[in-house]
Amino acid sequence: MSKHYVLAAGGTGGHMVPAAALATELTKRGHHVALVSDERGVRFPGLFDGVQTHVLPAGRFAGGPLGYAKALREMWRGRAMARELYRTFRPAAVIGFGGYPAMPALLAAFAEKIPTAVHEQNAVLGRVNRLVARRVDAIATSYETTERLPERLMPKVHLVGNPVREAVLALRAQPYPLLEEDGIFRVLVTGGSQGASVLSQVVPDGLAMLPPNFRRRLQVTHQARIEDIDAARAQYAEHQIAAELATYLPDLPEQLAWAHLVIARAGASTIAELTAAGRPAILVPLPSATDDHQTVNAREMTNAGGARTIPQKIFTAVELAKQMQKLGLDPQALENAAGRAKSVGRPYAVGDLADLVESLDAPAARLPVVASRQKAAFA
């Protein structure tokens, strides 16, 4: 039976990408989907083509008493607008993906007694999801262990993973790219949707410290912030390292397909894509991330042997060169690391999440397939 669902997500890539993946899956199953977000979220290119979108006001709780008062007013206004939307769209369930723009949609769902769920992409339960966790009907998580998630809420927790784009998931069936001892060694450097200045500052000099025979084999694709790209390009040229730089990589799945090693932040979507595709990585968690969640995100992949994590405070050219040599000088070790990265991927995330969503308005129904799918993914 065709149903209506509302997906509510904050305007960053980490929230929007899994929401878009779920929207695509639900649409394939014959359902109708509406997106609630902020101005940033509805402008993501290509993610929600053909999906009904709504921008609702949602304050951010910051700036002292006056800021909190303003945020509450905006949140309440957004809640009223969401309730009006629900009276015409009549959703079977509302699913939040975190970020303050998700809050009005969930508050309105509570008021209208509409079934709800939240999806947590990170290994630490985010602020908005913490605020609503007690009231939602289900909590979908991406990691075996999620910090800041109260034990009393575990009965409604479902481990599904973090959905990734179909183009990335397709890489899982492909072999790790052939790496010959004297062949081209492809490195992908990405700081996520916003880039990362520290990667642009450190990576070119770090690669320059590699042994000459290794350095000559490098072929680098580097996503950089617009304010950093010229300086980084000049550094690569000075070190005579073959590198292509861009502020945005529209063909990221294709770049990931060819990469032998990825140097990246440890955002939830990045980790999900690396483990789905099976690509070894050097991870540099963003130290200012809320609750230091990127460090926690990196833990599972690193413990499995699929990545090496370098805290930003010790992320220097010397340290990067040292870790690169440990990973890159032995093709077999690198391929083994790729397999270990893949071993913690959850390729059925979007299907399992869609199953959970479809069960929300039938409380007696649970997820008989999730456990078997996850076991198969780890087999």
mmCIF file of N, CA and C in Angstrom, residues 199 262-267 270-271 274 281-285 294 297-299 301-302 306-312 315:
data_model
loop_
_atom_site.group_PDB
_atom_site.id
_atom_site.type_symbol
_atom_site.label_atom_id
_atom_site.label_comp_id
_atom_site.label_asym_id
_atom_site.label_seq_id
_atom_site.Cartn_x
_atom_site.Cartn_y
_atom_site.Cartn_z
ATOM 1 N N LEU A 199 44.134 19.466 5.808
ATOM 2 C CA LEU A 199 44.580 18.505 4.806
ATOM 3 C C LEU A 199 45.352 19.201 3.694
ATOM 4 N N VAL A 262 42.730 6.579 0.838
ATOM 5 C CA VAL A 262 41.988 7.828 1.027
ATOM 6 C C VAL A 262 42.506 8.513 2.281
ATOM 7 N N ILE A 263 42.743 9.814 2.192
ATOM 8 C CA ILE A 263 43.095 10.633 3.349
ATOM 9 C C ILE A 263 41.917 11.570 3.578
ATOM 10 N N ALA A 264 41.293 11.503 4.763
ATOM 11 C CA ALA A 264 40.011 12.182 4.921
ATOM 12 C C ALA A 264 39.713 12.519 6.368
ATOM 13 N N ARG A 265 38.705 13.357 6.544
ATOM 14 C CA ARG A 265 38.067 13.533 7.834
ATOM 15 C C ARG A 265 37.315 12.248 8.176
ATOM 16 N N ALA A 266 36.715 12.215 9.359
ATOM 17 C CA ALA A 266 36.001 11.005 9.797
ATOM 18 C C ALA A 266 34.529 11.297 10.004
ATOM 19 N N GLY A 267 33.943 12.052 9.083
ATOM 20 C CA GLY A 267 32.505 12.283 9.133
ATOM 21 C C GLY A 267 31.745 10.995 8.891
ATOM 22 N N THR A 270 31.497 9.869 5.228
ATOM 23 C CA THR A 270 32.796 9.430 4.729
ATOM 24 C C THR A 270 33.103 8.011 5.192
ATOM 25 N N ILE A 271 32.908 7.740 6.488
ATOM 26 C CA ILE A 271 33.161 6.404 7.020
ATOM 27 C C ILE A 271 32.241 5.388 6.357
ATOM 28 N N LEU A 274 33.541 4.697 2.801
ATOM 29 C CA LEU A 274 34.793 3.939 2.799
ATOM 30 C C LEU A 274 34.560 2.474 3.134
ATOM 31 N N ALA A 281 42.128 3.848 4.656
ATOM 32 C CA ALA A 281 42.172 5.299 4.822
ATOM 33 C C ALA A 281 43.098 5.715 5.950
ATOM 34 N N ILE A 282 43.558 6.935 5.842
ATOM 35 C CA ILE A 282 44.169 7.659 6.951
ATOM 36 C C ILE A 282 43.160 8.726 7.341
ATOM 37 N N LEU A 283 42.671 8.651 8.572
ATOM 38 C CA LEU A 283 41.598 9.523 9.029
ATOM 39 C C LEU A 283 42.127 10.580 9.993
ATOM 40 N N VAL A 284 41.665 11.808 9.789
ATOM 41 C CA VAL A 284 42.055 12.933 10.647
ATOM 42 C C VAL A 284 40.761 13.550 11.178
ATOM 43 N N PRO A 285 40.264 13.086 12.330
ATOM 44 C CA PRO A 285 38.986 13.588 12.844
ATOM 45 C C PRO A 285 39.013 15.089 13.110
ATOM 46 N N GLN A 294 33.692 12.609 15.604
ATOM 47 C CA GLN A 294 34.465 12.039 14.502
ATOM 48 C C GLN A 294 35.530 11.067 14.993
ATOM 49 N N ASN A 297 33.638 8.001 15.561
ATOM 50 C CA ASN A 297 33.273 7.407 14.274
ATOM 51 C C ASN A 297 34.407 6.554 13.714
ATOM 52 N N ALA A 298 35.635 7.047 13.864
ATOM 53 C CA ALA A 298 36.800 6.383 13.254
ATOM 54 C C ALA A 298 37.184 5.104 13.974
ATOM 55 N N ARG A 299 36.697 4.903 15.184
ATOM 56 C CA ARG A 299 37.194 3.830 16.044
ATOM 57 C C ARG A 299 36.928 2.444 15.472
ATOM 58 N N MET A 301 36.341 1.347 12.335
ATOM 59 C CA MET A 301 37.119 1.057 11.142
ATOM 60 C C MET A 301 38.602 0.893 11.475
ATOM 61 N N THR A 302 39.091 1.715 12.395
ATOM 62 C CA THR A 302 40.498 1.645 12.796
ATOM 63 C C THR A 302 40.773 0.360 13.567
ATOM 64 N N GLY A 306 41.166 -1.339 9.062
ATOM 65 C CA GLY A 306 40.906 -0.737 7.764
ATOM 66 C C GLY A 306 41.350 0.703 7.648
ATOM 67 N N ALA A 307 41.806 1.290 8.750
ATOM 68 C CA ALA A 307 42.216 2.700 8.730
ATOM 69 C C ALA A 307 43.250 2.953 9.812
ATOM 70 N N ARG A 308 43.946 4.039 9.662
ATOM 71 C CA ARG A 308 44.816 4.572 10.702
ATOM 72 C C ARG A 308 44.300 5.964 11.043
ATOM 73 N N THR A 309 44.125 6.230 12.317
ATOM 74 C CA THR A 309 43.610 7.527 12.764
ATOM 75 C C THR A 309 44.750 8.358 13.321
ATOM 76 N N ILE A 310 44.860 9.601 12.845
ATOM 77 C CA ILE A 310 45.864 10.535 13.341
ATOM 78 C C ILE A 310 45.136 11.744 13.928
ATOM 79 N N PRO A 311 45.182 11.969 15.233
ATOM 80 C CA PRO A 311 44.570 13.182 15.798
ATOM 81 C C PRO A 311 45.163 14.428 15.152
ATOM 82 N N GLN A 312 44.337 15.439 14.959
ATOM 83 C CA GLN A 312 44.810 16.626 14.247
ATOM 84 C C GLN A 312 45.993 17.289 14.937
ATOM 85 N N PHE A 315 48.916 15.687 13.562
ATOM 86 C CA PHE A 315 48.887 15.456 12.114
ATOM 87 C C PHE A 315 49.871 16.410 11.445
#
